[in-house]
């Protein structure tokens, strides 16, 4: 009984301490079905999405930037972002999915990203998640990633949005592209993995 009271007290103190801080989750993948209890197409537990968000809010997360990993995911992220004041989204194409530019048609795909970003200012707050990921070339070849990472600077420049960047095992090429394009974006954050 004493141990249970101590655990409860410690958790209460920790939650209170955390709630005194303010956080923004800048890379939350809330479009992933696992947040709805789905794992590899099978329902493993009840949808606990609202409880997840409530717990985050309780410990001081005030805003959530839902990551768009490709055109369709960006649409879903935006749709979700429009459901709550605390939610925002990104629009872009993750390096492992850049082949979609060519599968759909480069100009059509890029236009789709541009239209999402332009039509939803205020909810779309960054271009990305874009960058380079050379650890997972089985999903998208290196040359394709290089081409479409650089292409997404066009979107950042047009929209004047910051970039949400991804860099995995590609530091030299990433830095080279950033140096060439630094003046084309208003800023951003980099996720080194």
C-alpha positions as protocol buffer text, in pm:
chain_id: "A"
residue {
  index: 1
  type: UNK
  ca { x: 0 y: 0 z: 0 }
}
residue {
  index: 2
  type: UNK
  ca { x: 282 y: 241 z: 90 }
}
residue {
  index: 3
  type: UNK
  ca { x: 465 y: 148 z: -231 }
}
residue {
  index: 4
  type: UNK
  ca { x: 153 y: 212 z: -440 }
}
residue {
  index: 5
  type: UNK
  ca { x: 107 y: 552 z: -274 }
}
residue {
  index: 6
  type: UNK
  ca { x: 473 y: 636 z: -342 }
}
residue {
  index: 7
  type: UNK
  ca { x: 441 y: 536 z: -709 }
}
residue {
  index: 8
  type: UNK
  ca { x: 124 y: 744 z: -743 }
}
residue {
  index: 9
  type: UNK
  ca { x: 288 y: 1043 z: -575 }
}
residue {
  index: 10
  type: UNK
  ca { x: 601 y: 1016 z: -791 }
}
residue {
  index: 11
  type: UNK
  ca { x: 392 y: 998 z: -1108 }
}
residue {
  index: 12
  type: UNK
  ca { x: 182 y: 1293 z: -997 }
}
residue {
  index: 13
  type: UNK
  ca { x: 492 y: 1500 z: -923 }
}
residue {
  index: 14
  type: UNK
  ca { x: 646 y: 1404 z: -1259 }
}
residue {
  index: 15
  type: UNK
  ca { x: 329 y: 1492 z: -1450 }
}
residue {
  index: 16
  type: UNK
  ca { x: 300 y: 1823 z: -1265 }
}
residue {
  index: 17
  type: UNK
  ca { x: 663 y: 1904 z: -1340 }
}
residue {
  index: 18
  type: UNK
  ca { x: 621 y: 1815 z: -1707 }
}
residue {
  index: 19
  type: UNK
  ca { x: 299 y: 2014 z: -1735 }
}
residue {
  index: 20
  type: UNK
  ca { x: 488 y: 2324 z: -1625 }
}
residue {
  index: 21
  type: UNK
  ca { x: 684 y: 2304 z: -1951 }
}
residue {
  index: 22
  type: UNK
  ca { x: 540 y: 2376 z: -2291 }
}
residue {
  index: 23
  type: UNK
  ca { x: 617 y: 2148 z: -2584 }
}
residue {
  index: 24
  type: UNK
  ca { x: 553 y: 2132 z: -2956 }
}
residue {
  index: 25
  type: UNK
  ca { x: 579 y: 1789 z: -3118 }
}
residue {
  index: 26
  type: UNK
  ca { x: 724 y: 1880 z: -3457 }
}
residue {
  index: 27
  type: UNK
  ca { x: 730 y: 1535 z: -3614 }
}
residue {
  index: 28
  type: UNK
  ca { x: 428 y: 1333 z: -3512 }
}
residue {
  index: 29
  type: UNK
  ca { x: 312 y: 1066 z: -3757 }
}
residue {
  index: 30
  type: UNK
  ca { x: -51 y: 1066 z: -3648 }
}
residue {
  index: 31
  type: UNK
  ca { x: -171 y: 940 z: -3986 }
}
residue {
  index: 32
  type: UNK
  ca { x: -11 y: 603 z: -3907 }
}
residue {
  index: 33
  type: UNK
  ca { x: -289 y: 346 z: -3844 }
}
residue {
  index: 34
  type: UNK
  ca { x: -113 y: 226 z: -3526 }
}
residue {
  index: 35
  type: UNK
  ca { x: -260 y: 531 z: -3351 }
}
residue {
  index: 36
  type: UNK
  ca { x: -597 y: 373 z: -3424 }
}
residue {
  index: 37
  type: UNK
  ca { x: -491 y: 28 z: -3295 }
}
residue {
  index: 38
  type: UNK
  ca { x: -412 y: -116 z: -3640 }
}
residue {
  index: 39
  type: UNK
  ca { x: -83 y: -298 z: -3685 }
}
residue {
  index: 40
  type: UNK
  ca { x: -7 y: -448 z: -4026 }
}
residue {
  index: 41
  type: UNK
  ca { x: -374 y: -447 z: -4114 }
}
residue {
  index: 42
  type: UNK
  ca { x: -495 y: -615 z: -3794 }
}
residue {
  index: 43
  type: UNK
  ca { x: -685 y: -448 z: -3512 }
}
residue {
  index: 44
  type: UNK
  ca { x: -465 y: -515 z: -3207 }
}
residue {
  index: 45
  type: UNK
  ca { x: -637 y: -284 z: -2958 }
}
residue {
  index: 46
  type: UNK
  ca { x: -918 y: -33 z: -2942 }
}
residue {
  index: 47
  type: UNK
  ca { x: -870 y: 302 z: -3110 }
}
residue {
  index: 48
  type: UNK
  ca { x: -703 y: 510 z: -2839 }
}
residue {
  index: 49
  type: UNK
  ca { x: -617 y: 814 z: -3049 }
}
residue {
  index: 50
  type: UNK
  ca { x: -803 y: 1063 z: -2828 }
}
residue {
  index: 51
  type: UNK
  ca { x: -643 y: 923 z: -2513 }
}
residue {
  index: 52
  type: UNK
  ca { x: -296 y: 958 z: -2668 }
}
residue {
  index: 53
  type: UNK
  ca { x: -361 y: 1323 z: -2749 }
}
residue {
  index: 54
  type: UNK
  ca { x: -513 y: 1387 z: -2405 }
}
residue {
  index: 55
  type: UNK
  ca { x: -204 y: 1240 z: -2234 }
}
residue {
  index: 56
  type: UNK
  ca { x: 26 y: 1457 z: -2444 }
}
residue {
  index: 57
  type: UNK
  ca { x: -177 y: 1769 z: -2368 }
}
residue {
  index: 58
  type: UNK
  ca { x: -175 y: 1683 z: -1999 }
}
residue {
  index: 59
  type: UNK
  ca { x: 206 y: 1682 z: -1985 }
}
residue {
  index: 60
  type: UNK
  ca { x: 242 y: 2010 z: -2171 }
}
residue {
  index: 61
  type: UNK
  ca { x: 236 y: 1937 z: -2544 }
}
residue {
  index: 62
  type: UNK
  ca { x: 52 y: 2238 z: -2681 }
}
residue {
  index: 63
  type: UNK
  ca { x: 87 y: 2189 z: -3055 }
}
residue {
  index: 64
  type: UNK
  ca { x: 134 y: 1892 z: -3287 }
}
residue {
  index: 65
  type: UNK
  ca { x: 288 y: 1914 z: -3635 }
}
residue {
  index: 66
  type: UNK
  ca { x: 154 y: 1613 z: -3823 }
}
residue {
  index: 67
  type: UNK
  ca { x: 405 y: 1492 z: -4080 }
}
residue {
  index: 68
  type: UNK
  ca { x: 313 y: 1453 z: -4445 }
}
residue {
  index: 69
  type: UNK
  ca { x: 527 y: 1173 z: -4591 }
}
residue {
  index: 70
  type: UNK
  ca { x: 397 y: 1192 z: -4948 }
}
residue {
  index: 71
  type: UNK
  ca { x: 114 y: 1361 z: -5138 }
}
residue {
  index: 72
  type: UNK
  ca { x: -162 y: 1132 z: -5007 }
}
residue {
  index: 73
  type: UNK
  ca { x: -22 y: 1135 z: -4654 }
}
residue {
  index: 74
  type: UNK
  ca { x: 0 y: 1516 z: -4670 }
}
residue {
  index: 75
  type: UNK
  ca { x: -371 y: 1527 z: -4759 }
}
residue {
  index: 76
  type: UNK
  ca { x: -450 y: 1299 z: -4463 }
}
residue {
  index: 77
  type: UNK
  ca { x: -226 y: 1502 z: -4230 }
}
residue {
  index: 78
  type: UNK
  ca { x: -404 y: 1822 z: -4334 }
}
residue {
  index: 79
  type: UNK
  ca { x: -747 y: 1662 z: -4294 }
}
residue {
  index: 80
  type: UNK
  ca { x: -649 y: 1556 z: -3941 }
}
residue {
  index: 81
  type: UNK
  ca { x: -495 y: 1897 z: -3867 }
}
residue {
  index: 82
  type: UNK
  ca { x: -827 y: 2061 z: -3942 }
}
residue {
  index: 83
  type: UNK
  ca { x: -998 y: 1864 z: -3663 }
}
residue {
  index: 84
  type: UNK
  ca { x: -828 y: 2037 z: -3367 }
}
residue {
  index: 85
  type: UNK
  ca { x: -685 y: 2379 z: -3294 }
}
residue {
  index: 86
  type: UNK
  ca { x: -363 y: 2222 z: -3160 }
}
residue {
  index: 87
  type: UNK
  ca { x: -298 y: 2033 z: -3484 }
}
residue {
  index: 88
  type: UNK
  ca { x: -93 y: 2156 z: -3781 }
}
residue {
  index: 89
  type: UNK
  ca { x: 59 y: 1970 z: -4073 }
}
residue {
  index: 90
  type: UNK
  ca { x: 344 y: 1955 z: -4319 }
}
residue {
  index: 91
  type: UNK
  ca { x: 325 y: 1901 z: -4693 }
}
residue {
  index: 92
  type: UNK
  ca { x: 605 y: 1718 z: -4869 }
}
residue {
  index: 93
  type: UNK
  ca { x: 759 y: 1393 z: -4981 }
}
residue {
  index: 94
  type: UNK
  ca { x: 983 y: 1178 z: -4760 }
}
residue {
  index: 95
  type: UNK
  ca { x: 1306 y: 1068 z: -4930 }
}
residue {
  index: 96
  type: UNK
  ca { x: 1206 y: 701 z: -4932 }
}
residue {
  index: 97
  type: UNK
  ca { x: 892 y: 790 z: -5128 }
}
residue {
  index: 98
  type: UNK
  ca { x: 1036 y: 1026 z: -5388 }
}
residue {
  index: 99
  type: UNK
  ca { x: 980 y: 771 z: -5666 }
}
residue {
  index: 100
  type: UNK
  ca { x: 615 y: 877 z: -5646 }
}
residue {
  index: 101
  type: UNK
  ca { x: 707 y: 1200 z: -5825 }
}
residue {
  index: 102
  type: UNK
  ca { x: 796 y: 993 z: -6131 }
}
residue {
  index: 103
  type: UNK
  ca { x: 516 y: 738 z: -6094 }
}
residue {
  index: 104
  type: UNK
  ca { x: 250 y: 1010 z: -6085 }
}
residue {
  index: 105
  type: UNK
  ca { x: 424 y: 1259 z: -6310 }
}
residue {
  index: 106
  type: UNK
  ca { x: 660 y: 1518 z: -6165 }
}
residue {
  index: 107
  type: UNK
  ca { x: 459 y: 1829 z: -6248 }
}
residue {
  index: 108
  type: UNK
  ca { x: 126 y: 1678 z: -6139 }
}
residue {
  index: 109
  type: UNK
  ca { x: 272 y: 1555 z: -5810 }
}
residue {
  index: 110
  type: UNK
  ca { x: 445 y: 1885 z: -5741 }
}
residue {
  index: 111
  type: UNK
  ca { x: 128 y: 2078 z: -5826 }
}
residue {
  index: 112
  type: UNK
  ca { x: -64 y: 1867 z: -5576 }
}
residue {
  index: 113
  type: UNK
  ca { x: 183 y: 1954 z: -5301 }
}
residue {
  index: 114
  type: UNK
  ca { x: 178 y: 2322 z: -5400 }
}
residue {
  index: 115
  type: UNK
  ca { x: -203 y: 2339 z: -5401 }
}
residue {
  index: 116
  type: UNK
  ca { x: -224 y: 2181 z: -5054 }
}
residue {
  index: 117
  type: UNK
  ca { x: 31 y: 2421 z: -4909 }
}
residue {
  index: 118
  type: UNK
  ca { x: -115 y: 2733 z: -5074 }
}
residue {
  index: 119
  type: UNK
  ca { x: -481 y: 2662 z: -5002 }
}
residue {
  index: 120
  type: UNK
  ca { x: -436 y: 2585 z: -4634 }
}
residue {
  index: 121
  type: UNK
  ca { x: -205 y: 2853 z: -4495 }
}
residue {
  index: 122
  type: UNK
  ca { x: -228 y: 2854 z: -4119 }
}
residue {
  index: 123
  type: UNK
  ca { x: -271 y: 2478 z: -4094 }
}
residue {
  index: 124
  type: UNK
  ca { x: 15 y: 2381 z: -4327 }
}
residue {
  index: 125
  type: UNK
  ca { x: 322 y: 2514 z: -4145 }
}
residue {
  index: 126
  type: UNK
  ca { x: 621 y: 2350 z: -4318 }
}
residue {
  index: 127
  type: UNK
  ca { x: 746 y: 2174 z: -4630 }
}
residue {
  index: 128
  type: UNK
  ca { x: 850 y: 1820 z: -4556 }
}
residue {
  index: 129
  type: UNK
  ca { x: 940 y: 1577 z: -4437 }
}
residue {
  index: 130
  type: UNK
  ca { x: 1196 y: 1593 z: -4715 }
}
residue {
  index: 131
  type: UNK
  ca { x: 1565 y: 1521 z: -4745 }
}
residue {
  index: 132
  type: UNK
  ca { x: 1787 y: 1220 z: -4801 }
}
residue {
  index: 133
  type: UNK
  ca { x: 1789 y: 867 z: -4659 }
}
residue {
  index: 134
  type: UNK
  ca { x: 2069 y: 649 z: -4795 }
}
residue {
  index: 135
  type: UNK
  ca { x: 2011 y: 370 z: -4543 }
}
residue {
  index: 136
  type: UNK
  ca { x: 1690 y: 268 z: -4717 }
}
residue {
  index: 137
  type: UNK
  ca { x: 1774 y: 283 z: -5085 }
}
residue {
  index: 138
  type: UNK
  ca { x: 1557 y: -24 z: -5145 }
}
residue {
  index: 139
  type: UNK
  ca { x: 1259 y: 213 z: -5125 }
}
residue {
  index: 140
  type: UNK
  ca { x: 1395 y: 488 z: -5350 }
}
residue {
  index: 141
  type: UNK
  ca { x: 1722 y: 517 z: -5543 }
}
residue {
  index: 142
  type: UNK
  ca { x: 1984 y: 771 z: -5441 }
}
residue {
  index: 143
  type: UNK
  ca { x: 1965 y: 975 z: -5763 }
}
residue {
  index: 144
  type: UNK
  ca { x: 1587 y: 1005 z: -5734 }
}
residue {
  index: 145
  type: UNK
  ca { x: 1616 y: 1123 z: -5374 }
}
residue {
  index: 146
  type: UNK
  ca { x: 1879 y: 1382 z: -5469 }
}
residue {
  index: 147
  type: UNK
  ca { x: 1665 y: 1519 z: -5752 }
}
residue {
  index: 148
  type: UNK
  ca { x: 1341 y: 1552 z: -5554 }
}
residue {
  index: 149
  type: UNK
  ca { x: 1497 y: 1678 z: -5234 }
}
residue {
  index: 150
  type: UNK
  ca { x: 1630 y: 1969 z: -5435 }
}
residue {
  index: 151
  type: UNK
  ca { x: 1293 y: 2007 z: -5613 }
}
residue {
  index: 152
  type: UNK
  ca { x: 1114 y: 2057 z: -5281 }
}
residue {
  index: 153
  type: UNK
  ca { x: 1315 y: 2375 z: -5228 }
}
residue {
  index: 154
  type: UNK
  ca { x: 1097 y: 2515 z: -5509 }
}
residue {
  index: 155
  type: UNK
  ca { x: 795 y: 2456 z: -5288 }
}
residue {
  index: 156
  type: UNK
  ca { x: 962 y: 2612 z: -4984 }
}
residue {
  index: 157
  type: UNK
  ca { x: 1065 y: 2914 z: -5188 }
}
residue {
  index: 158
  type: UNK
  ca { x: 719 y: 2963 z: -5341 }
}
residue {
  index: 159
  type: UNK
  ca { x: 527 y: 2923 z: -5016 }
}
residue {
  index: 160
  type: UNK
  ca { x: 781 y: 3092 z: -4786 }
}
residue {
  index: 161
  type: UNK
  ca { x: 734 y: 2802 z: -4544 }
}
residue {
  index: 162
  type: UNK
  ca { x: 1016 y: 2656 z: -4332 }
}
residue {
  index: 163
  type: UNK
  ca { x: 1137 y: 2306 z: -4409 }
}
residue {
  index: 164
  type: UNK
  ca { x: 1112 y: 1988 z: -4203 }
}
residue {
  index: 165
  type: UNK
  ca { x: 1424 y: 1802 z: -4316 }
}
residue {
  index: 166
  type: UNK
  ca { x: 1541 y: 1441 z: -4292 }
}
residue {
  index: 167
  type: UNK
  ca { x: 1903 y: 1325 z: -4310 }
}
residue {
  index: 168
  type: UNK
  ca { x: 2007 y: 962 z: -4268 }
}
residue {
  index: 169
  type: UNK
  ca { x: 2350 y: 837 z: -4373 }
}
residue {
  index: 170
  type: UNK
  ca { x: 2369 y: 1112 z: -4636 }
}
residue {
  index: 171
  type: UNK
  ca { x: 2542 y: 1399 z: -4460 }
}
residue {
  index: 172
  type: UNK
  ca { x: 2783 y: 1508 z: -4736 }
}
residue {
  index: 173
  type: UNK
  ca { x: 2519 y: 1520 z: -5010 }
}
residue {
  index: 174
  type: UNK
  ca { x: 2266 y: 1674 z: -4770 }
}
residue {
  index: 175
  type: UNK
  ca { x: 2504 y: 1957 z: -4677 }
}
residue {
  index: 176
  type: UNK
  ca { x: 2593 y: 2017 z: -5044 }
}
residue {
  index: 177
  type: UNK
  ca { x: 2226 y: 2057 z: -5137 }
}
residue {
  index: 178
  type: UNK
  ca { x: 2160 y: 2277 z: -4834 }
}
residue {
  index: 179
  type: UNK
  ca { x: 2453 y: 2505 z: -4924 }
}
residue {
  index: 180
  type: UNK
  ca { x: 2326 y: 2544 z: -5281 }
}
residue {
  index: 181
  type: UNK
  ca { x: 1970 y: 2615 z: -5172 }
}
residue {
  index: 182
  type: UNK
  ca { x: 2002 y: 2783 z: -4832 }
}
residue {
  index: 183
  type: UNK
  ca { x: 1879 y: 3119 z: -4958 }
}
residue {
  index: 184
  type: UNK
  ca { x: 1566 y: 2958 z: -5102 }
}
residue {
  index: 185
  type: UNK
  ca { x: 1408 y: 2869 z: -4769 }
}
residue {
  index: 186
  type: UNK
  ca { x: 1314 y: 3073 z: -4463 }
}
residue {
  index: 187
  type: UNK
  ca { x: 1456 y: 2816 z: -4220 }
}
residue {
  index: 188
  type: UNK
  ca { x: 1353 y: 2488 z: -4070 }
}
residue {
  index: 189
  type: UNK
  ca { x: 1457 y: 2192 z: -3859 }
}
residue {
  index: 190
  type: UNK
  ca { x: 1664 y: 1885 z: -3945 }
}
residue {
  index: 191
  type: UNK
  ca { x: 1595 y: 1536 z: -3820 }
}
residue {
  index: 192
  type: UNK
  ca { x: 1926 y: 1350 z: -3822 }
}
residue {
  index: 193
  type: UNK
  ca { x: 1866 y: 977 z: -3784 }
}
